CSV table of C-alpha atoms in Angstrom, one decimal:
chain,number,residue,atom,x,y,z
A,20,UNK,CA,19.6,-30.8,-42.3
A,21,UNK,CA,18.0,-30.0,-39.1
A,22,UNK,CA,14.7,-28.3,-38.3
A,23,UNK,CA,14.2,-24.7,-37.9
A,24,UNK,CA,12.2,-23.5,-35.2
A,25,UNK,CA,9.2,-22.8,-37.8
A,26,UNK,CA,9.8,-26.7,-39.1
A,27,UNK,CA,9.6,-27.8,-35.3
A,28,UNK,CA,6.1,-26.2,-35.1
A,29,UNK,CA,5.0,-27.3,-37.9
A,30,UNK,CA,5.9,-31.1,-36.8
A,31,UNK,CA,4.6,-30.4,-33.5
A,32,UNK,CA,1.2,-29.6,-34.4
A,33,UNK,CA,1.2,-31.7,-37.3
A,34,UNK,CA,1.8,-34.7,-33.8
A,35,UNK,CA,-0.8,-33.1,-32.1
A,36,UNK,CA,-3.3,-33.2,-34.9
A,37,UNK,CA,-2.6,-37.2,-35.3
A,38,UNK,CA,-2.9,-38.0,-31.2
A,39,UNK,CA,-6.4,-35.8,-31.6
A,40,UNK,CA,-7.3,-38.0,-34.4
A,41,UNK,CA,-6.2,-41.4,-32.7
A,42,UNK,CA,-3.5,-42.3,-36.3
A,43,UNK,CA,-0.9,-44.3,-34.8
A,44,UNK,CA,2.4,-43.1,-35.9
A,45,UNK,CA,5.9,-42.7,-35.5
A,46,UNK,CA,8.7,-40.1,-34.6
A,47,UNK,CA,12.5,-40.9,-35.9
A,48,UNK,CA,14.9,-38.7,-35.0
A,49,UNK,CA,18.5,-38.9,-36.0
A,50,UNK,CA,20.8,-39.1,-32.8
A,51,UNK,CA,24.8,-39.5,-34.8
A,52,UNK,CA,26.3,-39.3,-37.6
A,53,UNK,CA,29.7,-40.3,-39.1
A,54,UNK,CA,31.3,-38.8,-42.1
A,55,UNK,CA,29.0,-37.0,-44.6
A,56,UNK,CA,25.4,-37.7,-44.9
A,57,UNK,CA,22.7,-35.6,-45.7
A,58,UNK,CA,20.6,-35.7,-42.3
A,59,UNK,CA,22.6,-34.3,-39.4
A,60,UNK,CA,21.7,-35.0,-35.5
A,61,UNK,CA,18.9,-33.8,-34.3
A,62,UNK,CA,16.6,-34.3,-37.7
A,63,UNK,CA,13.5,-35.6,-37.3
A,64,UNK,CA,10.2,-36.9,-39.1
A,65,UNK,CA,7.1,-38.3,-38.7
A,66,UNK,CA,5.8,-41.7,-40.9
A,67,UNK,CA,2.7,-43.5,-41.0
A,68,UNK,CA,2.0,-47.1,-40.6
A,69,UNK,CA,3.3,-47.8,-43.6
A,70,UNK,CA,6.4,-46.0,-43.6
A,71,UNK,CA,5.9,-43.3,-45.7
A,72,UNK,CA,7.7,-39.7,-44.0
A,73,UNK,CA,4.5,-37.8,-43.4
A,74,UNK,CA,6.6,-34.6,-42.8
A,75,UNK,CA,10.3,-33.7,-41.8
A,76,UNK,CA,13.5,-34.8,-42.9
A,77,UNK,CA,16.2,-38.4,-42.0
A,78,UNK,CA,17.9,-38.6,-45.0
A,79,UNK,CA,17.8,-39.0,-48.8
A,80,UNK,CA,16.5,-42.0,-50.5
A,81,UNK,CA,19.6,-44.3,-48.8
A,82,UNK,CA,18.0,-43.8,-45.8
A,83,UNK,CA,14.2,-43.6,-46.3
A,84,UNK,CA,13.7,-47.6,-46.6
A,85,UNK,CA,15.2,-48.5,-43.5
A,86,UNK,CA,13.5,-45.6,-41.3
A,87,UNK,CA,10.4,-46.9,-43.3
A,88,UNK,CA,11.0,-50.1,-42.4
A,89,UNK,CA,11.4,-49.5,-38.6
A,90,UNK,CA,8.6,-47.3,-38.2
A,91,UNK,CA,6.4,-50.4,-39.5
A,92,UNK,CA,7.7,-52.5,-37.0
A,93,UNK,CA,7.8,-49.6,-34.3
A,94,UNK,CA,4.1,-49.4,-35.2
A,95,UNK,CA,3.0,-52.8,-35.3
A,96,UNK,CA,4.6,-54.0,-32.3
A,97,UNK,CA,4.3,-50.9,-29.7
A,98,UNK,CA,8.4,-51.0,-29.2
A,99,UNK,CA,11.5,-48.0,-30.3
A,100,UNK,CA,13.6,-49.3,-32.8
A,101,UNK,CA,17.5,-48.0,-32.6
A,102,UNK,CA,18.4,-48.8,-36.5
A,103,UNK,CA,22.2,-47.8,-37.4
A,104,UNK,CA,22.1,-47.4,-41.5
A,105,UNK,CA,26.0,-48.5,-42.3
A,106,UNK,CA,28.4,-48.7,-45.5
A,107,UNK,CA,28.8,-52.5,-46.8
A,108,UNK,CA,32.5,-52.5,-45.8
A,109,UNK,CA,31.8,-51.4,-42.5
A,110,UNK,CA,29.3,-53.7,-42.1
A,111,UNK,CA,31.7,-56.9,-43.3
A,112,UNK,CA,34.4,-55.4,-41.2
A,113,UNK,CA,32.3,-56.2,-38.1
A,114,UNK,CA,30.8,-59.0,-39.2
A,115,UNK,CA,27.3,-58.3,-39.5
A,116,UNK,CA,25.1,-58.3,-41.9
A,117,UNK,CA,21.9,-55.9,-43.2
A,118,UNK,CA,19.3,-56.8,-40.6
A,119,UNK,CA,21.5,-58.2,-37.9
A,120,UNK,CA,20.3,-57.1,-34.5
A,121,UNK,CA,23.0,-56.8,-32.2
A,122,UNK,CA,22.8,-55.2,-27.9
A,123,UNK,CA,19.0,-53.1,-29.1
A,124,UNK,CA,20.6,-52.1,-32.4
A,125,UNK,CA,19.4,-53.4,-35.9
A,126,UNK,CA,21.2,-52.5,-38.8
A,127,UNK,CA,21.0,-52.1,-42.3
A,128,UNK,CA,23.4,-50.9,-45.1
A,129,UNK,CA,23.9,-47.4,-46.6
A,130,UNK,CA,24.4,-47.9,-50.5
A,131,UNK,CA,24.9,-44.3,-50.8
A,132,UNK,CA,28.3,-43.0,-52.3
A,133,UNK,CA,29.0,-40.8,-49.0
A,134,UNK,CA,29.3,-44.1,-47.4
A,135,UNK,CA,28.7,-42.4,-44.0
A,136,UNK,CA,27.1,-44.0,-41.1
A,137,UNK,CA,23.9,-42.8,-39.2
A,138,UNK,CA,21.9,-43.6,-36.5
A,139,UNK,CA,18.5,-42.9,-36.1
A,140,UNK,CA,15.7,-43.6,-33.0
A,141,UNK,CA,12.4,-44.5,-34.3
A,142,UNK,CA,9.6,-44.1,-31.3
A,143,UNK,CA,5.9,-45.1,-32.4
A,144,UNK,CA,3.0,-43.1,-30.6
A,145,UNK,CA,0.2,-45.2,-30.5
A,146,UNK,CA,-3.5,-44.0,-29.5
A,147,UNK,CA,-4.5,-44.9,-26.4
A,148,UNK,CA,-6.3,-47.9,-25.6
A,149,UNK,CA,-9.9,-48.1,-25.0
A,150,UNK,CA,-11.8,-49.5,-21.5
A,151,UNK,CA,-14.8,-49.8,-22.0
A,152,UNK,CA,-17.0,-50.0,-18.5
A,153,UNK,CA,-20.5,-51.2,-18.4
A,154,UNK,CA,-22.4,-49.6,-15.1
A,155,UNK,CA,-21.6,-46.7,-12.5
A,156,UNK,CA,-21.5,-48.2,-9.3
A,157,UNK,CA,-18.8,-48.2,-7.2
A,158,UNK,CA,-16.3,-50.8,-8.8
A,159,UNK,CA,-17.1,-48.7,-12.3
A,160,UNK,CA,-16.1,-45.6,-11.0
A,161,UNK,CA,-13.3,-47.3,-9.2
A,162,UNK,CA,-12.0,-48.7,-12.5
A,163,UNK,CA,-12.9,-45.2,-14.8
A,164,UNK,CA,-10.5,-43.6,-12.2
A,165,UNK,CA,-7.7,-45.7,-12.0
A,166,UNK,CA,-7.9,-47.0,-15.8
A,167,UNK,CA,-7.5,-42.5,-16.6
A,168,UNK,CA,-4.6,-42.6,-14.3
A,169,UNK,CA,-3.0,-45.7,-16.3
A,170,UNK,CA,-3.6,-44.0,-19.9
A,171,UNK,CA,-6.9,-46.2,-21.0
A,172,UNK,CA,-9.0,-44.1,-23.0
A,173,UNK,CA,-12.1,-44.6,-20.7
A,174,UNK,CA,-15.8,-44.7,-21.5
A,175,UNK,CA,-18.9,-45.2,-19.3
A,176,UNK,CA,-21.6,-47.6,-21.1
A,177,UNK,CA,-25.2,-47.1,-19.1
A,178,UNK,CA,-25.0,-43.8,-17.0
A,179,UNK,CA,-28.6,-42.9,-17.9
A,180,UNK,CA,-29.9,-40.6,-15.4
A,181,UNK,CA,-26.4,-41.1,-13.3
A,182,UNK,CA,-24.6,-37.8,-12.3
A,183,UNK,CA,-21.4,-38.6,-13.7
A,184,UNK,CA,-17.8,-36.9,-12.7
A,185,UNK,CA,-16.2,-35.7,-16.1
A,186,UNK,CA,-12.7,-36.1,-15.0
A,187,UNK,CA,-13.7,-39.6,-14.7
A,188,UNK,CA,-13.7,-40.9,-18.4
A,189,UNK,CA,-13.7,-38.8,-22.3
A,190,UNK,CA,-17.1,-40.7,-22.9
A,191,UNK,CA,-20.1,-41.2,-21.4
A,192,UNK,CA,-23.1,-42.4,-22.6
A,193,UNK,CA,-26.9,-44.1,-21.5
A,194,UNK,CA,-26.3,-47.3,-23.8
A,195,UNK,CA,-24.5,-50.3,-23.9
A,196,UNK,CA,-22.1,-49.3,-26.3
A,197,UNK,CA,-18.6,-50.8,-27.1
A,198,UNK,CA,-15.4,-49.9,-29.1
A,199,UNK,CA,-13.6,-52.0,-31.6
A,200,UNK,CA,-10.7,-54.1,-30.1
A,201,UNK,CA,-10.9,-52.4,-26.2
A,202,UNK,CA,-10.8,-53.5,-23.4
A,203,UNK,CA,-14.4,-54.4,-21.3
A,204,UNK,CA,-15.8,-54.6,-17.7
A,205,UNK,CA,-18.7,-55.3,-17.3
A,206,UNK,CA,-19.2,-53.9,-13.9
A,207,UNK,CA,-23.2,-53.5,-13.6
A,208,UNK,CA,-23.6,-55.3,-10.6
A,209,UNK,CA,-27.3,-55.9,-10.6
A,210,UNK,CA,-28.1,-52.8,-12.8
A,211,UNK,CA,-28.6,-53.9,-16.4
A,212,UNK,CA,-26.3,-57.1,-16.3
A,213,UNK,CA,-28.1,-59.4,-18.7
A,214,UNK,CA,-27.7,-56.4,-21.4
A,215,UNK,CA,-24.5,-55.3,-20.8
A,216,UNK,CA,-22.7,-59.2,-21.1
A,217,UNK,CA,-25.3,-59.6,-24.0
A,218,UNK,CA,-23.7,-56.6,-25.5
A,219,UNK,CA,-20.1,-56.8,-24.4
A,220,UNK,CA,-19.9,-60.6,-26.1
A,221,UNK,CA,-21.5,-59.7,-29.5
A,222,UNK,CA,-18.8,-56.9,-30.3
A,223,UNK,CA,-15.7,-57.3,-31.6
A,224,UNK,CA,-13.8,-56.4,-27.7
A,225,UNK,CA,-10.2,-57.7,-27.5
A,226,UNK,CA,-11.1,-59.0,-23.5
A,227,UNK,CA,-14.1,-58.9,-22.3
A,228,UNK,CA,-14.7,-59.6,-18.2
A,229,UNK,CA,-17.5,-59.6,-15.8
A,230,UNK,CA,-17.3,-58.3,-12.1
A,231,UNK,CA,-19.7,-60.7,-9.7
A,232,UNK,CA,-19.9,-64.3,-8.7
A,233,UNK,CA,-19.3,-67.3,-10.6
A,234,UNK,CA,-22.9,-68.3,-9.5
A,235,UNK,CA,-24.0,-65.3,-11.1
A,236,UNK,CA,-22.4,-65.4,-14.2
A,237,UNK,CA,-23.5,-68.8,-14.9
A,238,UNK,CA,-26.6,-67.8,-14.3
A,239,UNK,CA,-26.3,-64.7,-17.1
A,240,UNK,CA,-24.5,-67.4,-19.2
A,241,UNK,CA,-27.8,-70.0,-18.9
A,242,UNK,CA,-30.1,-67.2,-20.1
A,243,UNK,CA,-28.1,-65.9,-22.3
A,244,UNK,CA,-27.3,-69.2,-24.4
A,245,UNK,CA,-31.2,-69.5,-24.1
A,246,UNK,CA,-32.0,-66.6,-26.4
A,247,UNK,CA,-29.1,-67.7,-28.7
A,248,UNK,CA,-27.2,-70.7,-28.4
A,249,UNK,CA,-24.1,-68.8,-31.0
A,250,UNK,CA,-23.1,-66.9,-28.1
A,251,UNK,CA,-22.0,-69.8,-26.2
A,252,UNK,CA,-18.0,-69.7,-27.6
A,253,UNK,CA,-17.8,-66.0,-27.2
A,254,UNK,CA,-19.3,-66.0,-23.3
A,255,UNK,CA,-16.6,-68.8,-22.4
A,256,UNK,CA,-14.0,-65.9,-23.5
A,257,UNK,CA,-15.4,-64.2,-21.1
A,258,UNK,CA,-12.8,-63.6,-17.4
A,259,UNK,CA,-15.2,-64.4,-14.6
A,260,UNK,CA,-14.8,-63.6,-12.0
A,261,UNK,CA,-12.8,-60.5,-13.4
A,262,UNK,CA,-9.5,-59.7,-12.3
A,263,UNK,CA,-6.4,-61.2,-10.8
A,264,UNK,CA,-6.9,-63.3,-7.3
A,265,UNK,CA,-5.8,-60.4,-5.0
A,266,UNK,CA,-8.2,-61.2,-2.3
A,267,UNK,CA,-9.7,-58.1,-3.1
A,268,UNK,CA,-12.9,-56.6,-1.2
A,269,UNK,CA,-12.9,-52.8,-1.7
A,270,UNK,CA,-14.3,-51.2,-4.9
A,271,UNK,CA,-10.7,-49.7,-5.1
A,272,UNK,CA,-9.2,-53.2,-4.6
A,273,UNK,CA,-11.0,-55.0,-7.5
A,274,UNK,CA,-10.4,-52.0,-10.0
A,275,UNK,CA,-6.8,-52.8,-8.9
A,276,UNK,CA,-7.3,-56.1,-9.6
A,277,UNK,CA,-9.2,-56.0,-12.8
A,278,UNK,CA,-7.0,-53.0,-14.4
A,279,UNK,CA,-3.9,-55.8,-13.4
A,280,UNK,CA,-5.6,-58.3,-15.3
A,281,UNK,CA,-6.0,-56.2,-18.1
A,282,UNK,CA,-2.7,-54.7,-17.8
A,283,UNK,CA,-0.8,-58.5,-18.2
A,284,UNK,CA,-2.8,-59.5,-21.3
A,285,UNK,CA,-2.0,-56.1,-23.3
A,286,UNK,CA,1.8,-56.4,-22.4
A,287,UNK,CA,1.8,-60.3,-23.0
A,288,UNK,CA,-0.1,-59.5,-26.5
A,289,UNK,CA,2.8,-56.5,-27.0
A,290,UNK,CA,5.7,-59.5,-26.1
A,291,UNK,CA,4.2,-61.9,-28.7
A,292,UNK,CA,4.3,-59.7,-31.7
A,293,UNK,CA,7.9,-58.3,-30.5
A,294,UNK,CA,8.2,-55.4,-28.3
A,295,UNK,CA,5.8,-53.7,-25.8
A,296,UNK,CA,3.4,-51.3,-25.3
């Protein structure tokens, strides 16, 4: 069964809906076939992060527990899964087994009577990360324009009064405010920086970084462990001076450096759980 051209519309906005909404998901998509099965190339659904089919069509019930259980994975760890659903006997005849992983390809066995074989491309779509960028000086609008041009959902933290380009990031706001498990800069450079580390190290950020001296973040650090000595383990999580060593001096040059930064610890965390981002 493949979609109709009303069915493709349907799935398309039903995609569009879940990016607006920032639900992780995934698209699986059926690319052969062999002998008869019920899904044909070209069949496609969308599942959830638990594997249920949200809407559209892979296969019966033979098929639904393997897609399920890619899309899971595909979700969890940011990376397509190829999954080839096969018959026992083919299976045994290659010498593999339900789960082997073999050149990409995991597969698993098809316990339906048709005893067909089908392959099927699983692709998550994950919402875009978040950077989070205390101050508007220079080096923040530096890293608000190059994080939008590297797919960071950007927001500017303390623009109060500042005329702010639009294009530059979805969010901007006159606080020091922070999103769950993003990505932040502190980038106030002598505008607010007590505040903004105060408030980037008491959320729940998954990196956290501070653009100025050493000197002057362990100054910040002094003060800060002054008001409230429990801050102490999550201000030596802090990356100070932020950024990779690039000898970098222009505002464009440590944006470079810090989005690099940034960049290596999200694709190392990607690696670790099993795939990429």
């Amino acid at each position: 069964m493949t979609l109709s051209a009303t069915e493709y519309a349907r799935l398309e906005a039903k995609m569009q809906a879940l990016k607006a909404a920032g639900v992780p998901f995934a698209m699986a998509t059926v690319v052969r076939t062999v002998d008869a099965t019920s899904a044909k190339p070209g069949g496609k659904a969308l599942l959830d992060r638990q594997g249920t089919i949200l809407m559209g069509w892979v296969g019966g019930g033979c098929a639904r527990g393997a897609v399920g259980k890619a899309a899971r994975e595909a979700i969890e760890t940011g990376a397509p899964q190829l999954i080839s659903l096969r018959p026992q006997e083919l299976l045994e005849t290659e010498g593999l087994t339900a789960g082997d992983m073999r050149d990409g390809v995991r597969f698993a066995r098809n316990g339906c009577p048709s005893k067909g074989t089908m392959d099927v491309f699983v692709e998550p779509v994950l919402p875009l990360p978040d950077l989070v960028i205390f101050g508007t000086g220079l080096v923040a609008m530096a890293l608000a324009d190059l994080g939008g041009r590297l797919d960071f959902k950007v927001t500017l933290c303390g623009a109060d009064g500042a005329e702010i380009d639009p294009g530059l990031a979805r969010h901007v706001t006159p606080d020091f405010e922070i999103a769950a498990d993003g990505f932040v800069v502190v980038a106030t450079q002598g505008q607010g920086d007590l505040a903004a580390l105060r408030a980037a190290v008491t959320g729940d950020a998954a990196y956290v970084s501070f653009v100025g001296s050493r000197r002057k973040f362990a100054s910040l650090v002094e003060k800060l462990q002054a008001e409230d000595a429990r801050l102490a383990p999550h201000l030596a999580r802090v990356h100070a001076p932020a950024g990779l060593d690039i000898n970098a001096i222009t505002p464009e040059e440590i944006a470079l450096s810090v989005l690099a930064q940034i960049t290596s610890l999200r694709r190392s965390r990607a690696v670790r759980k099993g795939g990429d981002v």
